[in-house]
Coordinates of C-alpha atoms in Angstrom, one line a residue:
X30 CA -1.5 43.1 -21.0
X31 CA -2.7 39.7 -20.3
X32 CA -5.6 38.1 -21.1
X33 CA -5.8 37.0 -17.2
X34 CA -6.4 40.9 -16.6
X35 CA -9.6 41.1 -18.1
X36 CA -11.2 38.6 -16.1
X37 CA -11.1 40.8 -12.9
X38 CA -13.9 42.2 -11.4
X39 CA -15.2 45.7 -12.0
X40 CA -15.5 48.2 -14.9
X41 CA -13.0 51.0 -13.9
X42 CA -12.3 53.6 -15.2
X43 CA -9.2 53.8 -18.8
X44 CA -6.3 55.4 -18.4
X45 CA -5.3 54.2 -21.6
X46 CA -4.7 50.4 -22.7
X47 CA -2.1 49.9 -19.6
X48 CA -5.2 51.0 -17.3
X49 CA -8.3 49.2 -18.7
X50 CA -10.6 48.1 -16.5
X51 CA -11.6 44.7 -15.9
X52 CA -15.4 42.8 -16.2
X53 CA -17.4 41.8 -13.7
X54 CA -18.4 38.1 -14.9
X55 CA -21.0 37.5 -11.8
X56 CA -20.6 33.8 -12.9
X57 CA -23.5 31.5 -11.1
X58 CA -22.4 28.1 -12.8
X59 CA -20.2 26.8 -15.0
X60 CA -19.1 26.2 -18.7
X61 CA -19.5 23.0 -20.0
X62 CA -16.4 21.5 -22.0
X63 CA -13.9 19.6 -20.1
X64 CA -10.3 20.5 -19.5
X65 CA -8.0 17.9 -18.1
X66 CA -4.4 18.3 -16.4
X67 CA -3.1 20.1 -13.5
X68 CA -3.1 24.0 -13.0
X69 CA -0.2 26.2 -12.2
X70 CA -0.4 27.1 -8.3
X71 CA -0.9 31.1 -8.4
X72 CA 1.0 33.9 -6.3
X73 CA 0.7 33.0 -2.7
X74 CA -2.6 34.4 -1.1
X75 CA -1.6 36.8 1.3
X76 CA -1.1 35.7 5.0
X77 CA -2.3 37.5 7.9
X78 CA -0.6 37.4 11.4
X79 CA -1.4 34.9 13.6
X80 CA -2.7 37.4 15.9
X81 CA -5.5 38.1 13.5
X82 CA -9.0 37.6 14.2
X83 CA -12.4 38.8 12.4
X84 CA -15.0 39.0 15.4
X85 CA -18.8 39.5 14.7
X86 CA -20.1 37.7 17.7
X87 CA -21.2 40.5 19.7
X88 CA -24.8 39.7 21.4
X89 CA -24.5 36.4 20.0
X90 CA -26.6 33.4 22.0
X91 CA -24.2 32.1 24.2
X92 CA -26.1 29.7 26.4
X93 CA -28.2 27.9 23.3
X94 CA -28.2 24.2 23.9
X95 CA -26.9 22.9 20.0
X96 CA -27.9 19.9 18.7
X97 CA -25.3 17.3 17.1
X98 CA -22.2 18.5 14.8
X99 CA -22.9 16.8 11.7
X100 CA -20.3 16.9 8.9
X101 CA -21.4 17.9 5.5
X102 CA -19.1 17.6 2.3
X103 CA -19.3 20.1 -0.4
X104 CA -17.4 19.8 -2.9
X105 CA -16.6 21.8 -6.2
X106 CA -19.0 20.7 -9.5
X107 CA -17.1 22.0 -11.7
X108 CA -19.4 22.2 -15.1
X109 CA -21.7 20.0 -13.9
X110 CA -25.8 21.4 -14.3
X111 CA -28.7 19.4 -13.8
X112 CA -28.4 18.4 -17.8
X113 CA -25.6 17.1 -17.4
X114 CA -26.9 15.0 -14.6
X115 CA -30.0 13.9 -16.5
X116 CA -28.0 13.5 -19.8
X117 CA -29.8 16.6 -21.7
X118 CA -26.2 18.0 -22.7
X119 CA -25.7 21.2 -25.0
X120 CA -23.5 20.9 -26.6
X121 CA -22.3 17.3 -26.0
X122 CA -20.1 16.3 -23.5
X123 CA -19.2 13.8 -21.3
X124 CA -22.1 12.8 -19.1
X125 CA -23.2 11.4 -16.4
X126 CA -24.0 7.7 -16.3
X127 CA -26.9 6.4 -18.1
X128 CA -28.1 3.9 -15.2
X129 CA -27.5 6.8 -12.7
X130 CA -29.4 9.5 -14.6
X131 CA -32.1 7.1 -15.3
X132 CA -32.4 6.5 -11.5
X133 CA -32.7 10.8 -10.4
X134 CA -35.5 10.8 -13.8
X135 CA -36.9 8.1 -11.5
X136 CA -36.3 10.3 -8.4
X137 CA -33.9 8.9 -6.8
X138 CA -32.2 11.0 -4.4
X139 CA -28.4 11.7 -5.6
X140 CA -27.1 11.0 -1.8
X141 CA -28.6 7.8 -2.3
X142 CA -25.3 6.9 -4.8
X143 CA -22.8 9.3 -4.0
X144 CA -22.0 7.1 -0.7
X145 CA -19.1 5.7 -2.2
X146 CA -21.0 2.2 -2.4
X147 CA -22.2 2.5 -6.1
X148 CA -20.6 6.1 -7.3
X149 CA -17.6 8.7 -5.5
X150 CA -18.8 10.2 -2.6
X151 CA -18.7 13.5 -2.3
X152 CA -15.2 14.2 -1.4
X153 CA -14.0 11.8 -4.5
X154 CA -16.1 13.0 -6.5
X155 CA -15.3 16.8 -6.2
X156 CA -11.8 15.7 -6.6
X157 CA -12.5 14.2 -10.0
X158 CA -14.2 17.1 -11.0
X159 CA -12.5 19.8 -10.5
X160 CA -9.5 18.4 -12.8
X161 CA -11.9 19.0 -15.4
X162 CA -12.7 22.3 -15.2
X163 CA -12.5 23.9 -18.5
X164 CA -11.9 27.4 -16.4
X165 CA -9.8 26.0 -13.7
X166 CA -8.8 27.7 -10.5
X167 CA -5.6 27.2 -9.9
X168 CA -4.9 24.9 -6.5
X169 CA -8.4 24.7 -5.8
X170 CA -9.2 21.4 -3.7
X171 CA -11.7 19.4 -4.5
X172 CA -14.1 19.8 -1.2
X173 CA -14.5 21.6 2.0
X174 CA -15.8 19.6 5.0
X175 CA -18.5 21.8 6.9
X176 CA -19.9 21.6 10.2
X177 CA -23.4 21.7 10.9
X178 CA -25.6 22.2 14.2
X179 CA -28.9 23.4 15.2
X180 CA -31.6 24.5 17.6
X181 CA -34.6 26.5 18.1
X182 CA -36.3 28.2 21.1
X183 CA -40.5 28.6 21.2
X184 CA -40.1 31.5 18.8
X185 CA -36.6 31.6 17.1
X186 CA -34.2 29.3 14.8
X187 CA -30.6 28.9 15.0
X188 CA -28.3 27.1 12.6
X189 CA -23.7 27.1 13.0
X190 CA -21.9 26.9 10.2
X191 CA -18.2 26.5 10.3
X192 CA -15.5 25.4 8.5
X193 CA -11.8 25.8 7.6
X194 CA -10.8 27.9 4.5
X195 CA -8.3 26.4 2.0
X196 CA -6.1 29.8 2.5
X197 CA -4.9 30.7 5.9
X198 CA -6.5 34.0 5.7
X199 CA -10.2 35.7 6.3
X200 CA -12.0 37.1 3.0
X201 CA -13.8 39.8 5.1
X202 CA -13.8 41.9 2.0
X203 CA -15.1 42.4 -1.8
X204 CA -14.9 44.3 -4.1
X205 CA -12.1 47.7 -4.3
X206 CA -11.4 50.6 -5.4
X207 CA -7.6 51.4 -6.0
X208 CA -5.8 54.5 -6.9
X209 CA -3.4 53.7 -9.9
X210 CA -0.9 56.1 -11.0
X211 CA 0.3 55.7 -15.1
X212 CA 3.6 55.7 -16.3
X213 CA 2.8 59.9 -16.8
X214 CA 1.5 60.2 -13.1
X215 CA -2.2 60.6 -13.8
X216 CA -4.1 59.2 -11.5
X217 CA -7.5 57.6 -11.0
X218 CA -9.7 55.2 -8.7
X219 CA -10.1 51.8 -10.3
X220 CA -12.1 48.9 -9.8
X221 CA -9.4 45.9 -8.6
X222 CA -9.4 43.1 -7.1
X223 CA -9.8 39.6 -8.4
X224 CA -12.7 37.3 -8.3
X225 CA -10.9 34.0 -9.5
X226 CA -7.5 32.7 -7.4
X227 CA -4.9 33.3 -10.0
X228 CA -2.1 35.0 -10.9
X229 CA -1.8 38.6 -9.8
X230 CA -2.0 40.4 -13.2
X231 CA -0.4 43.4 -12.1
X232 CA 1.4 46.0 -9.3
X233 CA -2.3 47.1 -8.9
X234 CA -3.9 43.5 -8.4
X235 CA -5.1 41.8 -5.1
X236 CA -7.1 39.0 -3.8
X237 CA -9.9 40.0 -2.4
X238 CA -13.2 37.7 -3.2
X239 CA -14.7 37.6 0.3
X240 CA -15.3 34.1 2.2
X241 CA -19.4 33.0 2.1
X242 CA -21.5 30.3 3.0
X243 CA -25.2 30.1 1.6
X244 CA -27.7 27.5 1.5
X245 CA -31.0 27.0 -0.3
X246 CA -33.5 24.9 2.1
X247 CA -37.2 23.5 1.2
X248 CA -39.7 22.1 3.9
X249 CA -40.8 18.5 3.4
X250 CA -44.5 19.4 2.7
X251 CA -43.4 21.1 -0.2
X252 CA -42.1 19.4 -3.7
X253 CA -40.4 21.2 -6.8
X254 CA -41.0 18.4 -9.0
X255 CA -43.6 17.8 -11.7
X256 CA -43.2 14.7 -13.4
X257 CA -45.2 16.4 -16.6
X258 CA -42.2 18.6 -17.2
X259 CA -39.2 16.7 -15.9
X260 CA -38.8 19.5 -12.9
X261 CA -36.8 17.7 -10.6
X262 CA -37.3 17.5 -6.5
X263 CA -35.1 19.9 -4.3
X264 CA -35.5 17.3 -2.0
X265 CA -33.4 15.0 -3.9
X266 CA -31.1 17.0 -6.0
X267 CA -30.6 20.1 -3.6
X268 CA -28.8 23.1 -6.0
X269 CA -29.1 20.9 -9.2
X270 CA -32.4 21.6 -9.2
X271 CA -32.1 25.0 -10.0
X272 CA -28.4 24.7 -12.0
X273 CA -29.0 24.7 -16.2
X274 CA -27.4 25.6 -19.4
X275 CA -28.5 28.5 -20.0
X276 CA -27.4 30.6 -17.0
X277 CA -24.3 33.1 -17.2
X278 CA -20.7 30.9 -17.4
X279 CA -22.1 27.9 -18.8
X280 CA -21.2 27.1 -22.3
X281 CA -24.5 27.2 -23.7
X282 CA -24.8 31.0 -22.4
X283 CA -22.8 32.0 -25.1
X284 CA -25.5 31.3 -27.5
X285 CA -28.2 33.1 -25.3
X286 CA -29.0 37.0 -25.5
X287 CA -29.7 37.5 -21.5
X288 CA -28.0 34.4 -19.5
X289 CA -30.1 33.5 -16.8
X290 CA -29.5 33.2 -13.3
X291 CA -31.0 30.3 -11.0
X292 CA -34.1 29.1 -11.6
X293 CA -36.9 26.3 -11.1
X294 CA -37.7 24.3 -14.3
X295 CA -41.0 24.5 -13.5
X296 CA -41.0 28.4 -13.9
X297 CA -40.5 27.8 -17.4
X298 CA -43.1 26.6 -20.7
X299 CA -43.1 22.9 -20.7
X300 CA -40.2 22.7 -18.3
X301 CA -37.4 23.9 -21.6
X302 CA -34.4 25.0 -20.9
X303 CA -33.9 28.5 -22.3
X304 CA -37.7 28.7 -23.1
X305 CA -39.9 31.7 -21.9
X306 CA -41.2 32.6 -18.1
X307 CA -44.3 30.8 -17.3
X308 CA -46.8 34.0 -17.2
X309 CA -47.0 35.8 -14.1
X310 CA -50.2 34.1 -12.8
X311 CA -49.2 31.2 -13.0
X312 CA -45.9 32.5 -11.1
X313 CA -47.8 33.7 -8.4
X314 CA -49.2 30.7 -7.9
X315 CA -46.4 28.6 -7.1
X316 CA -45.0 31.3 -5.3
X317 CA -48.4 31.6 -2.8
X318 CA -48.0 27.8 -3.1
X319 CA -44.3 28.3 -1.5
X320 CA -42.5 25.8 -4.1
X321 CA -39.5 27.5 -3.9
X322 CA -36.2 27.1 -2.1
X323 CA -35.6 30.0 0.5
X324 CA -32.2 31.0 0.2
X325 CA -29.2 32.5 3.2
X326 CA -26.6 34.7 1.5
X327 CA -23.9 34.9 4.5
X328 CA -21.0 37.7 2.7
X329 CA -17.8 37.8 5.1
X330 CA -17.2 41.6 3.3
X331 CA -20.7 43.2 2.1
X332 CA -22.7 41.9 5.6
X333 CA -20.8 40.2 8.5
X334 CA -19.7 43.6 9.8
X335 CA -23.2 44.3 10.3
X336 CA -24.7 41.1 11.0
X337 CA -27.1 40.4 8.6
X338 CA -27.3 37.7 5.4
X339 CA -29.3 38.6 2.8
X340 CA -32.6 36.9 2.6
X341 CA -33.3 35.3 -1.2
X342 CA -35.4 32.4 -2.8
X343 CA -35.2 31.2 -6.1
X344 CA -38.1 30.7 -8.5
X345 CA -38.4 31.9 -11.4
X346 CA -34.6 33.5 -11.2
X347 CA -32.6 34.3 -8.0
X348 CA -35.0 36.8 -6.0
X349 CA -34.2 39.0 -3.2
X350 CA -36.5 39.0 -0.5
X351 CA -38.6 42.5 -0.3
X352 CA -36.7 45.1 1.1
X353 CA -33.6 46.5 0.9
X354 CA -29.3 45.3 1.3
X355 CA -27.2 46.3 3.8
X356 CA -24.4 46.9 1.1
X357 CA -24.0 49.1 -1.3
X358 CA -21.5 50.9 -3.8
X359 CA -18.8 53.6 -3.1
X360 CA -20.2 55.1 -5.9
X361 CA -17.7 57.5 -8.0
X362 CA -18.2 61.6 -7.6
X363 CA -18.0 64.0 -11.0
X364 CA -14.4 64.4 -10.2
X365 CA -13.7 60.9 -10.1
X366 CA -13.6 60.4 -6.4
X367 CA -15.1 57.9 -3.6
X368 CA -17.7 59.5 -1.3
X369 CA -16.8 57.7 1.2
X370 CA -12.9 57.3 2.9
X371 CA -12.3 55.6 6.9
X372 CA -12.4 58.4 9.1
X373 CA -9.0 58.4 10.8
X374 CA -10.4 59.1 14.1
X375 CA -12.2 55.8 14.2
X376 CA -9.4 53.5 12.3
X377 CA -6.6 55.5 12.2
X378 CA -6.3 55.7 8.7
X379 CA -8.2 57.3 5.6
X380 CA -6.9 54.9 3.4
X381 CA -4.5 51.9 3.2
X382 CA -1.8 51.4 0.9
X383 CA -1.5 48.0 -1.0
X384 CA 1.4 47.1 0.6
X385 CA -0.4 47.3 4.2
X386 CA -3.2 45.3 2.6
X387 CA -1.3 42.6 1.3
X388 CA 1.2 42.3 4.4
X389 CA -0.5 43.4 7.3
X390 CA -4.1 43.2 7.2
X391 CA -4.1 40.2 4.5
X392 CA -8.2 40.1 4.0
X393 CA -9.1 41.8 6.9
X394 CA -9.5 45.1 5.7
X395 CA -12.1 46.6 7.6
X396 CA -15.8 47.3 6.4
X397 CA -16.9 51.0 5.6
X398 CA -19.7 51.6 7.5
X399 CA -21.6 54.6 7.1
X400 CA -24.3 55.0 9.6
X401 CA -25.2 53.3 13.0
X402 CA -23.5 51.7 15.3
X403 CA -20.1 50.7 14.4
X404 CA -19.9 53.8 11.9
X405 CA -16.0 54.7 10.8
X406 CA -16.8 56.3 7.3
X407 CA -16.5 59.9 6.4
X408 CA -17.1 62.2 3.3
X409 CA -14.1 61.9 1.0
X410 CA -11.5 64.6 1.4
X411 CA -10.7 65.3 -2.1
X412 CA -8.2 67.8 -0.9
X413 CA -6.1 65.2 0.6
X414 CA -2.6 63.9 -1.3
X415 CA -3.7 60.4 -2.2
X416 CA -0.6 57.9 -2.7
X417 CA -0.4 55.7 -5.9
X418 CA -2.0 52.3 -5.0
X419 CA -4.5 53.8 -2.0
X420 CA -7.3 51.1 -1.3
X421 CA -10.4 51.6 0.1
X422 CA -13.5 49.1 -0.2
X423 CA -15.8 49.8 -3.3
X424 CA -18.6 48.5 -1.1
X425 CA -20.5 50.5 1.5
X426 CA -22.5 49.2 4.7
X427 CA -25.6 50.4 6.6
X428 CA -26.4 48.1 9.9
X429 CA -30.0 46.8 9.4
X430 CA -31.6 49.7 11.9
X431 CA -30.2 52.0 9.9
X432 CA -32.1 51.2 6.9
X433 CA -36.2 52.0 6.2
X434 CA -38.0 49.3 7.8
X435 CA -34.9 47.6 9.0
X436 CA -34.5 46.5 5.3
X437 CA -37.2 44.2 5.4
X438 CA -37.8 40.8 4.9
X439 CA -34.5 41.0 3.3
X440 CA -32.5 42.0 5.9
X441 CA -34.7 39.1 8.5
X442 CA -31.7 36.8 9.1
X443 CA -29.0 37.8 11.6
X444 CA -25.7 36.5 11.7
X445 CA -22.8 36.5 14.4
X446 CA -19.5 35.3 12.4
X447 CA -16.2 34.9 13.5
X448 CA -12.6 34.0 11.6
X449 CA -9.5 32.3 13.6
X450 CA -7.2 30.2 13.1
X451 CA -8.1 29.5 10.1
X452 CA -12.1 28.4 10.8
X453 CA -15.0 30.6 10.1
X454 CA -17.9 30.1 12.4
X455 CA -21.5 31.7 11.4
X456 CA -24.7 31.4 13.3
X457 CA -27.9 32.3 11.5
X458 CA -31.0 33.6 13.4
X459 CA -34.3 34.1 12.3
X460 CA -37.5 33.9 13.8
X461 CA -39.5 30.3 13.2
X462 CA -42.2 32.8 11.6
X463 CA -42.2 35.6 9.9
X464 CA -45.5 36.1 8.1
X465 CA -43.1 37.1 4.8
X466 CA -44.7 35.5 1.5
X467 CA -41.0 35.4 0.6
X468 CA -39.8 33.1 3.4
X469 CA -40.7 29.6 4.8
X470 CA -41.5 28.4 8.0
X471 CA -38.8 27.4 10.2
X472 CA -40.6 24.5 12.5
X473 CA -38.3 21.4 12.8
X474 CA -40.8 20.3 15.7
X475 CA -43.5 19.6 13.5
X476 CA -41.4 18.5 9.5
X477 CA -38.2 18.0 8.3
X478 CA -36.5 20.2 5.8
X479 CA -33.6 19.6 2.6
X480 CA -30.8 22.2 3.4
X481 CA -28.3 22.5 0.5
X482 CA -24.6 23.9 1.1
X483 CA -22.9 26.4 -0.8
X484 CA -19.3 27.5 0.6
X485 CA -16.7 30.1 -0.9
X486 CA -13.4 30.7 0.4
X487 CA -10.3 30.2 -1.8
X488 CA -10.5 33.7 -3.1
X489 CA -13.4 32.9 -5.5
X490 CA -16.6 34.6 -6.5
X491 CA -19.4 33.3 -8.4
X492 CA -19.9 29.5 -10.1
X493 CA -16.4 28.7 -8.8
X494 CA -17.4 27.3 -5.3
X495 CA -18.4 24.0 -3.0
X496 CA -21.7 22.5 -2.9
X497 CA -23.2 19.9 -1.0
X498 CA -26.3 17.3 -1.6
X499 CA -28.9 18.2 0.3
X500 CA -29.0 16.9 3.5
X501 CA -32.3 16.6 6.3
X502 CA -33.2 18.7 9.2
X503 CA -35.7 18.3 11.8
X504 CA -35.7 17.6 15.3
X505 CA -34.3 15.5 18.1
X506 CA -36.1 11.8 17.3
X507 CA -36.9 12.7 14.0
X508 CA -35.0 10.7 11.2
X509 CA -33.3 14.0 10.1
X510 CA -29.8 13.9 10.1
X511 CA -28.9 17.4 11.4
X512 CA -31.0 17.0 14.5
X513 CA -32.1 20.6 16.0
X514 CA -31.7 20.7 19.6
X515 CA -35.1 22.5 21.4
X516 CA -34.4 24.9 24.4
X517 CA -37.1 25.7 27.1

């Protein structure tokens, strides 16, 4: 069996050494050594009909005034962390430039270079990194342009996303559960599906890593950085700010017992890298102080059919808001079963086989929702004659007034989403206030804010995806560049 195969998502069940499961990396960054050359292009991605359209839009705003489509770039950093940026590499590698890591010490914003005047801008530059990647994804570009408006009513604020993915098909799901027959015709369910565009590693293998966009945004009144420490400001370094050594993928993780996820340097003794939590006081603190990016989570396969994004900031690690997910697992019975199936009635199928997946649905295979409106789950049949190579999602979804207290402040943004023609639209709703100690503000009338992009859609999970610089918001006359548009 390859090596390839064990870099899948999942831990299925074993039906022997031709049936082993496959690891879940859950990869937030990156490694840090430095692979040059081209990548072999993998299988083609699946390609849905050109009829095919994923619509969430239903009671979506439709007569909101929207302020100015701005283009922002993200582009993929390959193994890039804020060490790297500020020349504080483990182990040693290339780095960034001594004058231009001198100048973000300084607190200089990186936005301020990457203009293409005095370093790449950031469509260059993702192209030169992404050679480099010492786990490449094969054919992966080097940047995604993304479209950017806003506005806001008295009580509510709205931001559109779009952008065109790199494959000409909709990651509306993640994450499933296949039934694989061996070479003696046992069968079992099995975690599949991959989380890295690549070859296919097997009959059993699809792509499946859904399309997301998230961002992490900070108000202006509020700063990340303390000089005493080296913490570096949001407002000038966006996702770097919260991107270190130490954190699962990168090379340095290797060499620590519990990876971390993101987190603020300040959240950590002396500002170290790898060094203990400050104590939980003092955690509290910045918290009730609110220095810390609040963080949108938009999932085209665990949330969009429910239209919600998951509410997160990140301080001391990457936090969920209080409350609870929309999403969760098709959990395995004692018999080695789903619990949950498609109830034929609603979808006109139980299950789908993996040929219908990869030819006629492509990524569209539809969410399993379980309660609610929109419900077209049902108790597994176990008595049922299940074909070798059955799929059904390994994910689970309860719309948000199905869940106890709405999910809370978790479950506070809404999303309307919509995939055709090869563009992915998302609108994010949330009221301006919330009175959640987990969430900021939203009042572009009265400060501008740093939003910071995060885009996956080339049939990758985790560190592998496209980020921007941060980039201002605020409102029309204000010198933001994405200017929110108010309606009466």
């Amino acid at each position: 069996m390859s090596a390839s195969f064990f870099r899948r998502r999942g831990a299925g069940l074993i039906l022997g050494a031709a049936l082993a499961g496959t690891i879940l990396s859950g990869c937030n960054s990156s490694s840090d050594s430095v692979a040059d050359g081209q990548v072999p292009l993998p299988d083609p991605a699946p390609v849905p009909a050109p009829s095919v359209v994923v619509d969430y839009l239903k009671d979506a705003p439709d007569a909101l005034a929207w302020g100015p489509a701005v283009n922002v770039t993200a582009f993929a950093p390959a193994q890039r962390s804020w060490q790297y940026v500020v020349r504080d590499w483990v182990p040693p590698r290339d780095s960034h430039p001594q004058s231009a890591s001198d100048a973000v010490k300084a607190g200089a914003a990186c936005a301020s270079c990457h203009d293409g005047s005095t370093a790449p801008a950031p469509a260059a530059l993702g192209d030169s990194l992404v050679v480099k990647d010492a786990d490449p994804v094969a054919g992966k570009v080097g940047s995604r342009d993304v479209t950017v408006q806003a506005a806001y009513t008295a009580s509510k604020f709205y931001l559109k996303v779009s952008w065109r993915t790199q494959y000409p098909r909709p990651g509306a799901s993640h994450d499933l559960l296949t039934y694989v027959v061996d070479d003696a015709g046992q069968g079992a369910w099995l975690t599949t599906g991959i989380e890295k565009q690549e070859p296919l590693a097997n009959d059993y293998d699809v792509y499946s890593a859904e399309d997301r966009v998230s961002m992490l945004f900070l108000p202006s009144s509020v700063t990340t950085a303390d000089a005493a420490i080296g913490a570096p400001d949001f407002h000038a370094v966006g996702c770097w700010a919260s991107c270190h050594n130490d954190q699962s993928g990168m090379a340095a993780a290797a060499f620590v017992p519990t990876p971390a996820s993101k987190y603020l340097l300040n959240t950590r003794v002396d500002g170290r890298v790898g060094g203990p939590t400050i104590p939980a006081l003092d955690l509290d603190a910045l918290k009730l102080a609110l220095k810390f990016p609040d963080m949108w989570h938009f999932r085209g396969g665990r949330a969009a059919a429910v239209q919600s994004a998951t509410d997160a900031y990140v301080l001391d690690a990457r936090r969920g808001d209080t409350g609870t997910d929309v999403f969760s697992t098709n959990n395995l019975d004692a018999n080695g079963n789903p619990l949950w199936m498609y109830d034929k009635a609603v979808t006109g199928f139980s299950m789908v086989t993996r040929e219908q997946f990869a030819e006629d649905l492509g990524n569209t295979l539809p969410a399993l929702v379980v309660d609610g409106p929109g419900k077209n789950a049902v108790p597994f049949d176990a008595a049922q004659t299940v074909p070798g190579g059955a799929i059904l999602p390994r994910r689970v979804l309860k719309p948000v007034e199905s869940l106890v207290d709405n999910g809370g402040s978790r479950t506070n943004v809404k999303t309307y989403s919509k995939w055709e023609a090869g563009t992915w639209t998302v609108v994010f709703e949330r009221d301006r206030e919330t009175t959640n100690a987990d969430d900021h503000s939203l009042n572009p009338d009265q400060q501008n804010y740093s939003f910071a992009f995060a885009i996956h859609d080339d049939n990758v999970a985790g560190r592998w995806h496209f980020v921007s610089f941060p980039v201002t918001l605020g409102a029309e006359g204000s010198s933001a560049t994405i200017k929110a548009k108010f309606n009466d």
